[in-house]
Coordinates of C-alpha atoms in Angstrom, one line a residue:
M1 CA 19.5 33.4 -2.7
E2 CA 17.7 31.6 -5.4
L3 CA 16.7 28.3 -3.8
G4 CA 13.8 26.5 -5.3
L5 CA 11.5 25.8 -8.4
Q6 CA 8.8 23.5 -10.1
F7 CA 6.8 21.8 -13.1
G8 CA 6.6 21.1 -16.9
R9 CA 5.0 19.7 -20.1
P10 CA 5.0 16.3 -21.9
L11 CA 8.2 15.5 -23.9
L12 CA 7.9 12.0 -25.2
Q13 CA 6.3 11.7 -28.6
G14 CA 2.8 10.3 -27.9
F15 CA 3.5 10.3 -24.2
K16 CA 0.9 11.8 -21.9
Y17 CA 1.0 12.8 -18.3
P18 CA -1.0 10.8 -15.8
T19 CA -4.6 11.9 -15.7
I20 CA -4.2 13.8 -12.4
S21 CA -3.5 17.5 -12.6
R22 CA 0.0 18.3 -13.7
R23 CA 0.4 20.5 -10.6
Q24 CA -1.1 17.9 -8.2
S25 CA 2.5 17.3 -7.1
V26 CA 4.3 14.7 -5.2
L27 CA 5.3 17.1 -2.4
A28 CA 1.8 18.4 -2.5
R29 CA 0.6 15.0 -1.4
S30 CA 2.3 15.9 1.9
S31 CA -1.3 16.9 2.3
N32 CA -2.0 13.2 2.6
D33 CA 1.1 12.9 4.7
S34 CA -0.3 15.5 7.0
S35 CA -3.8 14.2 7.4
S36 CA -4.0 10.7 6.1
N37 CA -1.2 8.2 5.5
G38 CA -1.9 6.4 2.3
S39 CA 1.0 5.1 0.3
L40 CA 2.3 6.9 -2.8
S41 CA -0.4 6.5 -5.4
V42 CA 1.7 6.9 -8.5
K43 CA 3.0 3.5 -9.8
P44 CA 5.9 3.3 -12.2
P45 CA 4.9 2.2 -15.7
K46 CA 6.0 -1.3 -16.8
T47 CA 8.0 0.2 -19.7
V48 CA 9.3 3.6 -20.9
P49 CA 7.4 4.6 -24.0
G50 CA 9.5 4.8 -27.2
K51 CA 12.9 3.2 -27.7
A52 CA 14.6 1.8 -24.6
E53 CA 17.9 3.5 -25.2
A54 CA 19.5 6.9 -25.6
D55 CA 22.9 8.5 -26.0
V56 CA 22.6 9.9 -22.5
V57 CA 20.2 8.8 -19.7
V58 CA 19.6 11.4 -17.0
I59 CA 18.3 10.2 -13.6
G60 CA 16.0 12.8 -12.1
S61 CA 14.4 15.9 -13.3
G62 CA 15.6 18.5 -10.8
I63 CA 17.0 21.8 -12.1
G64 CA 20.4 20.3 -12.6
G65 CA 19.1 17.3 -14.5
L66 CA 16.8 19.4 -16.7
C67 CA 19.6 21.9 -17.5
C68 CA 22.0 19.1 -18.4
A69 CA 19.3 17.3 -20.6
G70 CA 18.3 20.6 -22.3
L71 CA 21.8 21.4 -23.3
L72 CA 22.5 17.9 -24.4
A73 CA 19.4 18.0 -26.6
R74 CA 20.6 21.4 -27.9
Y75 CA 23.9 19.7 -28.8
N76 CA 21.8 17.2 -30.8
E77 CA 22.4 14.3 -28.4
D78 CA 19.6 11.8 -27.9
V79 CA 18.8 12.3 -24.2
L80 CA 16.2 10.6 -22.0
V81 CA 15.3 12.0 -18.6
L82 CA 13.8 9.4 -16.1
E83 CA 11.7 10.8 -13.3
S84 CA 10.3 8.7 -10.5
H85 CA 7.3 10.9 -9.9
D86 CA 4.3 12.1 -11.9
Q87 CA 5.8 15.4 -13.0
P88 CA 9.2 17.0 -13.5
G89 CA 10.9 19.4 -11.2
G90 CA 12.3 17.3 -8.3
A91 CA 12.5 19.4 -5.2
A92 CA 11.5 22.3 -7.4
H93 CA 8.1 21.1 -8.6
S94 CA 4.8 22.8 -8.0
F95 CA 1.4 21.5 -7.2
D96 CA -2.3 22.4 -7.4
I97 CA -4.7 21.9 -4.5
K98 CA -8.3 23.2 -4.8
G99 CA -7.1 25.7 -7.4
Y100 CA -4.2 27.0 -5.2
K101 CA -1.0 26.6 -7.2
F102 CA 1.8 26.2 -4.7
D103 CA 5.6 26.3 -5.0
S104 CA 7.1 23.3 -3.3
G105 CA 10.4 25.0 -2.6
P106 CA 11.7 28.5 -1.9
S107 CA 10.8 31.2 -4.3
L108 CA 13.2 34.1 -3.9
F109 CA 14.9 34.6 -7.3
S110 CA 16.9 37.1 -9.3
G111 CA 18.8 37.2 -12.5
F112 CA 16.4 35.3 -14.8
Q113 CA 16.0 38.2 -17.2
S114 CA 19.7 38.7 -17.5
R115 CA 21.6 37.8 -20.6
G116 CA 25.2 37.8 -21.8
L117 CA 28.5 37.2 -20.2
Q118 CA 27.6 37.9 -16.6
A119 CA 24.1 36.4 -16.6
N120 CA 22.8 34.0 -14.1
P121 CA 23.7 30.4 -15.1
L122 CA 20.1 29.4 -15.3
A123 CA 19.4 32.4 -17.6
Q124 CA 22.3 31.3 -19.8
V125 CA 20.8 27.8 -20.1
L126 CA 17.4 29.2 -20.9
D127 CA 19.0 31.5 -23.5
A128 CA 20.7 28.5 -25.1
L129 CA 17.3 26.7 -25.3
G130 CA 15.6 29.8 -26.8
E131 CA 13.3 30.0 -23.8
S132 CA 12.4 32.7 -21.3
V133 CA 10.3 33.1 -18.2
E134 CA 7.9 36.0 -17.7
C135 CA 8.5 37.6 -14.3
E136 CA 7.2 40.4 -12.1
K137 CA 10.0 42.6 -10.7
Y138 CA 10.1 43.9 -7.2
D139 CA 12.8 45.2 -4.9
S140 CA 12.0 44.5 -1.2
W141 CA 11.0 42.0 1.4
M142 CA 9.9 42.4 5.0
V143 CA 12.3 41.6 7.8
Y144 CA 11.3 40.7 11.3
I145 CA 14.3 40.5 13.7
P146 CA 14.8 41.1 17.4
E147 CA 15.7 44.7 16.8
G148 CA 12.4 45.4 15.0
E149 CA 10.7 45.0 11.7
F150 CA 11.3 46.9 8.5
L151 CA 10.9 46.7 4.7
S152 CA 14.4 45.9 3.4
R153 CA 15.1 47.1 -0.2
I154 CA 17.9 45.9 -2.4
G155 CA 20.2 48.3 -4.1
P156 CA 23.4 50.2 -3.2
T157 CA 21.9 52.8 -0.7
E158 CA 18.5 51.8 0.6
F159 CA 19.8 49.4 3.3
Y160 CA 21.8 52.2 4.9
K161 CA 18.5 53.7 6.2
D162 CA 17.6 50.5 7.8
L163 CA 21.0 50.2 9.4
E164 CA 20.8 53.7 10.8
K165 CA 17.4 52.9 12.4
Y166 CA 17.8 49.3 13.6
A167 CA 21.6 48.9 14.1
S168 CA 24.0 51.8 14.5
Q169 CA 26.1 54.3 12.7
N170 CA 29.0 51.9 13.0
A171 CA 27.0 49.3 11.2
V172 CA 26.4 51.8 8.4
Q173 CA 30.1 52.4 8.1
E174 CA 31.0 48.7 8.1
W175 CA 28.4 47.9 5.5
K176 CA 29.8 50.6 3.2
K177 CA 33.3 49.3 3.8
L178 CA 32.2 45.8 2.9
L179 CA 30.5 46.9 -0.3
D180 CA 33.4 49.1 -1.3
A181 CA 35.7 46.1 -0.9
I182 CA 33.7 43.3 -2.6
L183 CA 31.8 44.9 -5.4
P184 CA 35.0 45.5 -7.4
L185 CA 35.8 41.8 -7.0
S186 CA 32.5 40.9 -8.6
A187 CA 34.0 41.7 -12.0
A188 CA 36.4 38.9 -11.5
A189 CA 33.8 36.6 -10.0
M190 CA 31.5 37.1 -13.0
A191 CA 34.1 37.4 -15.8
L192 CA 34.1 33.6 -16.5
P193 CA 30.6 32.5 -17.4
P194 CA 29.6 29.1 -15.9
L195 CA 28.4 27.9 -19.3
S196 CA 32.0 28.0 -20.5
I197 CA 33.2 25.4 -18.0
R198 CA 33.7 21.7 -18.9
G199 CA 35.3 18.8 -17.0
D200 CA 38.3 18.1 -19.3
L201 CA 41.3 19.9 -20.7
G202 CA 39.0 21.4 -23.3
V203 CA 38.3 24.0 -20.7
L204 CA 41.6 25.7 -21.7
S205 CA 39.9 26.6 -25.0
T206 CA 36.3 27.2 -24.0
A207 CA 37.1 29.1 -20.8
A208 CA 40.7 30.1 -20.1
T209 CA 41.7 31.2 -23.6
R210 CA 38.3 32.5 -24.7
Y211 CA 37.8 34.7 -21.7
A212 CA 41.4 35.7 -20.9
P213 CA 40.8 39.3 -22.2
S214 CA 37.7 39.8 -20.0
L215 CA 39.5 38.4 -17.0
L216 CA 42.5 40.6 -17.6
K217 CA 40.2 43.6 -18.0
S218 CA 38.5 42.9 -14.8
F219 CA 41.8 42.7 -12.9
V220 CA 42.9 46.0 -14.4
E221 CA 39.6 47.7 -13.5
M222 CA 39.9 46.4 -9.9
G223 CA 43.2 48.1 -9.4
P224 CA 46.0 46.8 -7.1
Q225 CA 43.7 46.4 -4.0
G226 CA 41.0 44.4 -5.9
A227 CA 43.5 42.3 -7.8
F228 CA 45.3 41.5 -4.5
G229 CA 41.9 40.3 -3.1
A230 CA 41.0 38.1 -6.1
P231 CA 42.6 34.9 -4.6
K232 CA 40.2 35.2 -1.7
L233 CA 37.3 34.3 -4.1
L234 CA 37.9 30.6 -3.3
R235 CA 38.1 31.2 0.4
P236 CA 35.4 31.5 3.0
F237 CA 33.6 34.8 2.9
S238 CA 34.2 35.3 6.6
E239 CA 37.9 35.7 5.9
I240 CA 37.1 38.8 3.8
M241 CA 35.0 40.2 6.6
D242 CA 37.8 39.4 9.1
S243 CA 40.4 41.1 6.9
L244 CA 38.2 44.2 6.8
Q245 CA 37.9 44.1 10.6
L246 CA 34.1 44.0 10.5
K247 CA 32.9 43.4 14.0
D248 CA 29.5 45.0 14.2
P249 CA 27.1 42.2 15.5
F250 CA 24.3 43.3 13.2
I251 CA 26.5 43.2 10.1
R252 CA 27.9 39.8 11.0
N253 CA 24.4 38.4 11.7
W254 CA 23.0 39.8 8.5
V255 CA 25.7 38.4 6.3
D256 CA 25.4 35.0 8.1
L257 CA 21.7 35.1 7.3
L258 CA 22.3 35.9 3.6
A259 CA 24.9 33.1 3.3
F260 CA 22.7 30.6 5.0
L261 CA 19.7 31.3 2.8
L262 CA 22.0 31.1 -0.2
A263 CA 23.9 27.9 0.5
G264 CA 22.8 26.4 3.8
V265 CA 26.0 27.4 5.6
K266 CA 27.0 30.6 7.4
S267 CA 29.6 33.1 6.2
N268 CA 32.5 31.0 7.5
G269 CA 31.4 28.1 5.2
I270 CA 30.4 29.8 2.0
L271 CA 32.8 30.5 -0.9
S272 CA 33.5 34.2 -1.3
A273 CA 32.8 34.0 -5.0
E274 CA 29.3 32.8 -4.4
M275 CA 28.5 35.6 -1.9
I276 CA 30.1 38.2 -4.1
Y277 CA 28.0 37.1 -7.1
M278 CA 24.9 37.5 -4.9
F279 CA 26.0 41.0 -3.7
A280 CA 26.6 42.0 -7.3
E281 CA 23.0 41.0 -8.2
W282 CA 21.4 42.6 -5.1
Y283 CA 23.4 45.7 -4.2
K284 CA 24.4 47.4 -7.5
P285 CA 22.4 50.2 -9.0
G286 CA 19.2 49.2 -10.8
C287 CA 19.1 45.7 -9.4
T288 CA 15.7 43.9 -8.8
L289 CA 14.3 40.7 -7.6
E290 CA 12.0 38.6 -9.9
Y291 CA 9.1 36.2 -9.4
P292 CA 7.8 34.1 -12.3
L293 CA 4.2 35.0 -13.1
D294 CA 3.3 31.3 -13.4
G295 CA 5.1 30.5 -10.2
S296 CA 8.4 28.9 -10.0
G297 CA 6.8 26.0 -12.0
G298 CA 7.0 28.3 -15.0
I299 CA 10.8 27.9 -14.9
I300 CA 10.5 24.1 -15.1
D301 CA 8.0 24.6 -17.9
A302 CA 10.5 26.6 -19.8
L303 CA 13.3 24.0 -19.3
V304 CA 11.0 21.1 -20.4
R305 CA 9.8 23.0 -23.4
G306 CA 13.5 23.5 -24.4
I307 CA 14.2 19.8 -24.0
E308 CA 11.2 18.9 -26.1
K309 CA 12.1 21.5 -28.8
F310 CA 15.4 19.9 -29.5
G311 CA 14.1 16.3 -29.4
G312 CA 14.8 15.3 -25.9
R313 CA 12.5 12.9 -24.0
L314 CA 11.1 12.7 -20.5
S315 CA 9.5 9.7 -18.9
L316 CA 7.5 10.3 -15.7
G317 CA 6.7 7.6 -13.2
S318 CA 10.0 5.8 -14.2
H319 CA 11.7 4.9 -11.0
V320 CA 15.4 4.0 -11.4
E321 CA 16.2 1.0 -9.2
K322 CA 19.9 0.7 -10.1
I323 CA 22.6 1.9 -12.4
V324 CA 23.9 -1.0 -14.5
V325 CA 27.6 -1.4 -14.7
E326 CA 29.1 -3.7 -17.4
N327 CA 32.8 -4.3 -18.0
G328 CA 33.5 -1.5 -15.5
K329 CA 31.4 1.1 -17.3
A330 CA 28.0 2.6 -16.7
T331 CA 25.9 1.2 -19.6
G332 CA 22.3 2.1 -18.5
V333 CA 19.8 1.8 -15.8
K334 CA 17.2 -0.7 -14.5
L335 CA 13.8 0.5 -13.7
K336 CA 11.6 -0.7 -10.8
G337 CA 9.5 -2.6 -13.2
G338 CA 12.5 -4.5 -14.5
Q339 CA 13.0 -2.7 -17.8
F340 CA 16.6 -2.0 -18.9
I341 CA 17.3 1.4 -20.5
R342 CA 20.6 1.4 -22.3
A343 CA 22.8 4.5 -22.3
K344 CA 25.2 4.5 -25.3
K345 CA 27.3 7.4 -24.1
A346 CA 26.7 8.2 -20.5
V347 CA 24.5 8.0 -17.4
V348 CA 24.0 11.3 -15.5
S349 CA 22.6 11.1 -12.0
N350 CA 20.8 14.2 -10.7
A351 CA 20.2 12.4 -7.4
S352 CA 22.1 13.3 -4.2
M353 CA 25.5 11.7 -3.7
W354 CA 24.0 9.4 -1.0
D355 CA 21.0 8.4 -3.2
T356 CA 23.3 7.8 -6.2
L357 CA 25.6 5.6 -4.1
N358 CA 22.5 3.4 -3.2
L359 CA 21.9 2.9 -7.0
L360 CA 25.4 1.5 -7.6
P361 CA 26.9 -2.0 -7.1
R362 CA 29.3 -1.6 -4.2
D363 CA 31.7 -4.1 -5.6
Q364 CA 32.4 -1.8 -8.5
L365 CA 33.4 1.2 -6.3
P366 CA 36.7 2.0 -4.6
K367 CA 36.3 2.0 -0.8
S368 CA 37.7 5.5 -0.6
Y369 CA 34.8 6.8 -2.8
I370 CA 32.2 5.1 -0.6
D371 CA 33.9 6.3 2.6
R372 CA 34.1 9.9 1.3
I373 CA 30.4 10.0 0.6
K374 CA 29.4 8.4 3.9
A375 CA 31.6 10.8 5.7
T376 CA 30.2 13.9 4.0
Q377 CA 28.2 15.9 6.5
Q378 CA 24.6 16.7 5.6
C379 CA 22.6 19.9 5.9
E380 CA 19.5 19.4 8.0
S381 CA 16.0 19.1 6.5
F382 CA 12.9 21.4 6.3
M383 CA 9.5 22.0 7.8
H384 CA 6.9 23.3 5.4
L385 CA 3.6 25.0 5.8
H386 CA 1.4 25.6 2.7
L387 CA -1.8 27.6 3.1
G388 CA -4.6 28.7 0.9
F389 CA -6.9 31.3 2.4
D390 CA -9.3 34.2 1.7
A391 CA -7.7 37.6 1.1
E392 CA -10.5 39.5 2.8
G393 CA -9.1 41.3 5.8
I394 CA -5.5 41.0 4.6
R395 CA -3.8 44.4 4.0
D396 CA -3.5 45.5 0.4
D397 CA 0.2 46.4 0.7
L398 CA 1.3 42.9 1.8
G399 CA 4.6 42.0 0.3
I400 CA 5.6 38.8 -1.3
H401 CA 8.5 37.8 1.0
H402 CA 8.9 37.9 4.8
I403 CA 11.9 36.7 6.8
V404 CA 11.6 36.1 10.6
V405 CA 14.6 35.7 12.8
N406 CA 13.7 35.0 16.4
D407 CA 17.0 35.1 18.2
W408 CA 20.4 36.2 16.7
D409 CA 22.3 34.6 19.7
R410 CA 21.1 31.1 18.7
G411 CA 22.5 31.5 15.2
V412 CA 20.7 31.5 11.9
D413 CA 21.4 27.8 11.5
A414 CA 19.6 26.9 14.8
D415 CA 16.4 24.9 14.5
Q416 CA 13.1 26.7 14.9
N417 CA 14.9 30.1 14.7
V418 CA 14.5 31.4 11.2
V419 CA 11.2 31.2 9.1
L420 CA 10.9 32.3 5.5
I421 CA 7.4 33.2 4.2
S422 CA 6.4 33.6 0.5
V423 CA 3.0 35.0 -0.6
P424 CA 3.4 34.9 -4.4
S425 CA -0.2 35.6 -5.1
V426 CA 0.3 39.3 -4.2
L427 CA 2.4 39.6 -7.4
S428 CA 0.7 36.8 -9.5
P429 CA -3.0 36.6 -8.5
N430 CA -3.6 33.8 -11.1
L431 CA -1.8 31.4 -8.7
A432 CA -4.9 31.4 -6.4
P433 CA -8.6 31.4 -6.9
P434 CA -10.2 34.9 -7.2
G435 CA -10.0 36.8 -3.9
K436 CA -7.6 34.2 -2.4
H437 CA -4.0 34.0 -1.4
I438 CA -1.4 31.2 -1.4
L439 CA 1.4 31.1 1.2
H440 CA 4.4 28.9 1.7
A441 CA 6.4 29.1 5.0
Y442 CA 9.4 27.0 5.8
T443 CA 12.3 26.6 8.1
P444 CA 15.4 26.7 5.7
G445 CA 17.3 23.6 6.1
T446 CA 17.4 23.6 9.9
E447 CA 15.0 20.8 10.9
P448 CA 16.9 17.9 12.5
F449 CA 16.0 14.6 10.8
E450 CA 16.9 12.7 14.0
L451 CA 13.7 14.0 15.6
W452 CA 11.6 12.2 13.0
E453 CA 13.7 9.2 12.2
G454 CA 11.8 5.9 12.6
L455 CA 8.4 7.5 13.3
D456 CA 5.3 5.9 11.9
R457 CA 3.5 8.5 9.8
R458 CA 0.2 7.0 10.9
S459 CA 1.0 7.3 14.6
A460 CA -0.4 9.8 17.1
E461 CA 3.3 10.6 18.0
Y462 CA 4.0 11.7 14.5
K463 CA 0.9 13.9 14.3
K464 CA 1.7 15.4 17.7
L465 CA 5.3 16.2 16.7
K466 CA 4.0 17.8 13.4
A467 CA 1.7 20.1 15.4
E468 CA 4.5 21.1 17.8
R469 CA 7.2 21.7 15.2
S470 CA 4.9 23.6 12.8
E471 CA 3.8 26.1 15.5
V472 CA 6.9 28.3 14.9
M473 CA 5.8 28.7 11.3
W474 CA 2.2 29.5 12.2
R475 CA 3.3 32.2 14.7
A476 CA 5.6 33.7 12.0
V477 CA 2.7 33.8 9.5
E478 CA 0.4 35.5 12.1
R479 CA 3.1 38.1 12.8
A480 CA 3.7 38.8 9.1
L481 CA 0.0 38.9 8.0
G482 CA -1.4 40.6 11.0
S483 CA -4.8 40.5 12.7
G484 CA -6.7 40.0 9.4
F485 CA -5.3 36.5 9.2
S486 CA -6.9 33.5 11.0
R487 CA -5.9 29.9 11.0
E488 CA -9.5 29.0 10.8
K489 CA -9.9 30.9 7.5
C490 CA -7.5 28.6 5.7
E491 CA -9.1 26.4 3.1
V492 CA -5.9 24.5 2.5
K493 CA -3.5 23.6 5.4
L494 CA -0.5 21.3 4.5
V495 CA 2.4 20.6 6.8
G496 CA 5.5 18.9 5.4
T497 CA 8.3 17.3 7.5
P498 CA 11.7 15.8 6.9
L499 CA 9.9 12.5 6.4
T500 CA 7.9 14.2 3.6
H501 CA 11.2 15.3 2.0
Q502 CA 12.6 11.9 2.3
R503 CA 9.6 10.1 1.0
F504 CA 8.3 12.3 -1.8
L505 CA 11.5 14.0 -3.0
R506 CA 13.7 10.9 -2.7
R507 CA 16.2 12.9 -0.6
N508 CA 18.4 10.9 1.7
R509 CA 17.3 11.7 5.3
G510 CA 15.3 14.6 3.8
T511 CA 18.5 16.6 3.5
Y512 CA 19.0 20.1 1.9
G513 CA 22.3 18.9 0.6
P514 CA 26.0 18.5 1.6
A515 CA 27.2 20.7 4.4
I516 CA 30.6 21.3 2.9
Q517 CA 32.4 24.2 4.5
A518 CA 34.5 26.4 2.2
G519 CA 38.2 26.3 3.2
Q520 CA 37.7 22.9 4.8
G521 CA 36.5 20.9 1.8
T522 CA 35.3 21.2 -1.8
F523 CA 32.2 20.0 -3.6
P524 CA 33.0 16.9 -5.6
G525 CA 33.5 17.2 -9.4
H526 CA 31.1 15.6 -11.9
S527 CA 32.9 12.5 -12.9
T528 CA 32.9 9.3 -10.8
P529 CA 35.2 6.3 -10.4
I530 CA 32.9 4.5 -12.9
P531 CA 33.6 5.5 -16.5
Q532 CA 30.6 6.9 -18.3
L533 CA 28.8 7.8 -15.0
Y534 CA 28.5 11.5 -14.2
C535 CA 26.7 13.5 -11.5
C536 CA 25.1 16.9 -11.4
G537 CA 23.0 18.8 -8.9
D538 CA 23.6 20.1 -5.3
S539 CA 26.0 17.3 -4.4
T540 CA 28.6 18.5 -7.0
F541 CA 30.5 21.7 -7.8
P542 CA 29.6 24.5 -7.5
G543 CA 27.1 23.4 -4.7
I544 CA 23.7 24.3 -3.4
G545 CA 21.3 26.8 -4.9
V546 CA 19.5 27.3 -8.2
P547 CA 22.4 29.0 -10.0
A548 CA 24.8 26.5 -8.7
V549 CA 22.8 23.4 -9.8
A550 CA 22.1 24.9 -13.2
A551 CA 25.8 25.4 -13.6
S552 CA 26.5 21.8 -12.6
G553 CA 24.1 20.5 -15.2
A554 CA 25.7 22.7 -17.9
I555 CA 29.2 21.6 -17.0
V556 CA 28.3 17.9 -17.4
A557 CA 26.5 18.5 -20.7
N558 CA 29.5 20.5 -22.0
S559 CA 31.9 17.7 -20.9
L560 CA 30.0 15.1 -23.0
V561 CA 30.4 17.0 -26.3
S562 CA 33.4 18.2 -28.4
V563 CA 35.1 21.4 -27.7
S564 CA 34.0 22.6 -31.2
Q565 CA 30.3 22.0 -30.3
H566 CA 30.7 23.7 -27.0
S567 CA 32.4 26.7 -28.6
Q568 CA 29.7 27.0 -31.2
L569 CA 27.0 27.1 -28.5
L570 CA 28.9 29.9 -26.7
D571 CA 29.1 31.8 -30.0
A572 CA 25.4 31.2 -30.6
I573 CA 24.3 32.8 -27.3
G574 CA 26.8 35.6 -27.5
I575 CA 29.0 34.9 -24.6

């Protein structure tokens, strides 16, 4: 359920960020998008500082791209990250408005403090880079559903109390049946660390042979029933629920909600392995959630520091206009200003599959590759509401996270039906001016782009639609914060739309990512039909979500170095 992140520090020798605040982000300027309609103020530099070549050029500084670049730098590769905007982070950047430090994306995280074999993939990358993120731990979030509202706590037993009160005794029994069946499977789901995977036959050494004992041990510990269920890890999670004959509406709805928040699809579309990994982090004894004290931008900071530490480079305001293909191979990129940056070993695109396709010469691509990308269904986009307001009158026990579901019958993937709210200043007061709060509300990948397509952002029609489509978020915020909250008290009010996503985040149609259903399709691998061109991020395996994109970046980095180097890194971080 880790879905978003943010910002960083200078990497190029002698390179400085633009003079605007490092947190005055690109998505933040949806403030301009919501009130005025000036064009994007950041202009690409004419040239990238330093040498105009690298072993590996990474397009985009999202989580996947930064993880890939960080590990490549750790492997002693000369790596250059090219970011179109004025700070790193991609869809995970943060921004500063009037002293309010906002997360641009979701901010529900867990597993950052974990280390070792079963650690979160992002935690493993940070460990490899010798970096960490200071976090505040907590164990609950508020839930507002048609049945009522309650404080939901993670852990193996607390949720039973909520089920007894707001669902039924049958729901309690089915939840216990589900946990008893899937938690043993978590040993198999977590026995093979994502950092061990690579995209060539070397995986037989770095993964299969290296971790065969732990895999075997996990199957032994699962017993016959668990081992029999292990093949289901690569099937839709709904099939496990069906095999257990779980029919309680509350349980089915709740699991659909968790799956949708994690990967943008319901339980019939998400891999069982991904859900089981999440259950293991949330419903085992002693588990906690974590929020970075510096906001999710602190995570980007850590990744960027790691890249810098090992000699990697980052160039901001460097918009890639096209990927250059010579003699059938990707040999570099051309920037908007005309500069050519040579990639001696590889080009890695952290852009979506659709945006990457638009950077490539079509005559160099097989028709089947183009057709597959065009045919891949997209998740919908987002509505965002960022607020900065006085804390006076707001209850002292306000929690950080709130989830509002208006109507189960419409489905958790229906537009205007689910709203997520984050108030990180309750755990990290330094994110807001003294006595103030920051708040980020959003509809999670359910806003149809078609409603917005073709609208002029300067038009009265666009402004009217923004007011209409943001109202569901305002009502959810008023419900969560209570009578002490007033819209008029807000010192900062920002509304983001799918056009904001498309424009500022360079996301095709403002999409959340590919809507690939488990059991019906698989996320693409990381190589492409063009030699020396690789892809990472949420358009590649393992898919959408912070752990998934971190793993994808790691897989690409591992694939570009020798098996010996890869194995030495695994030894160094003790996995």
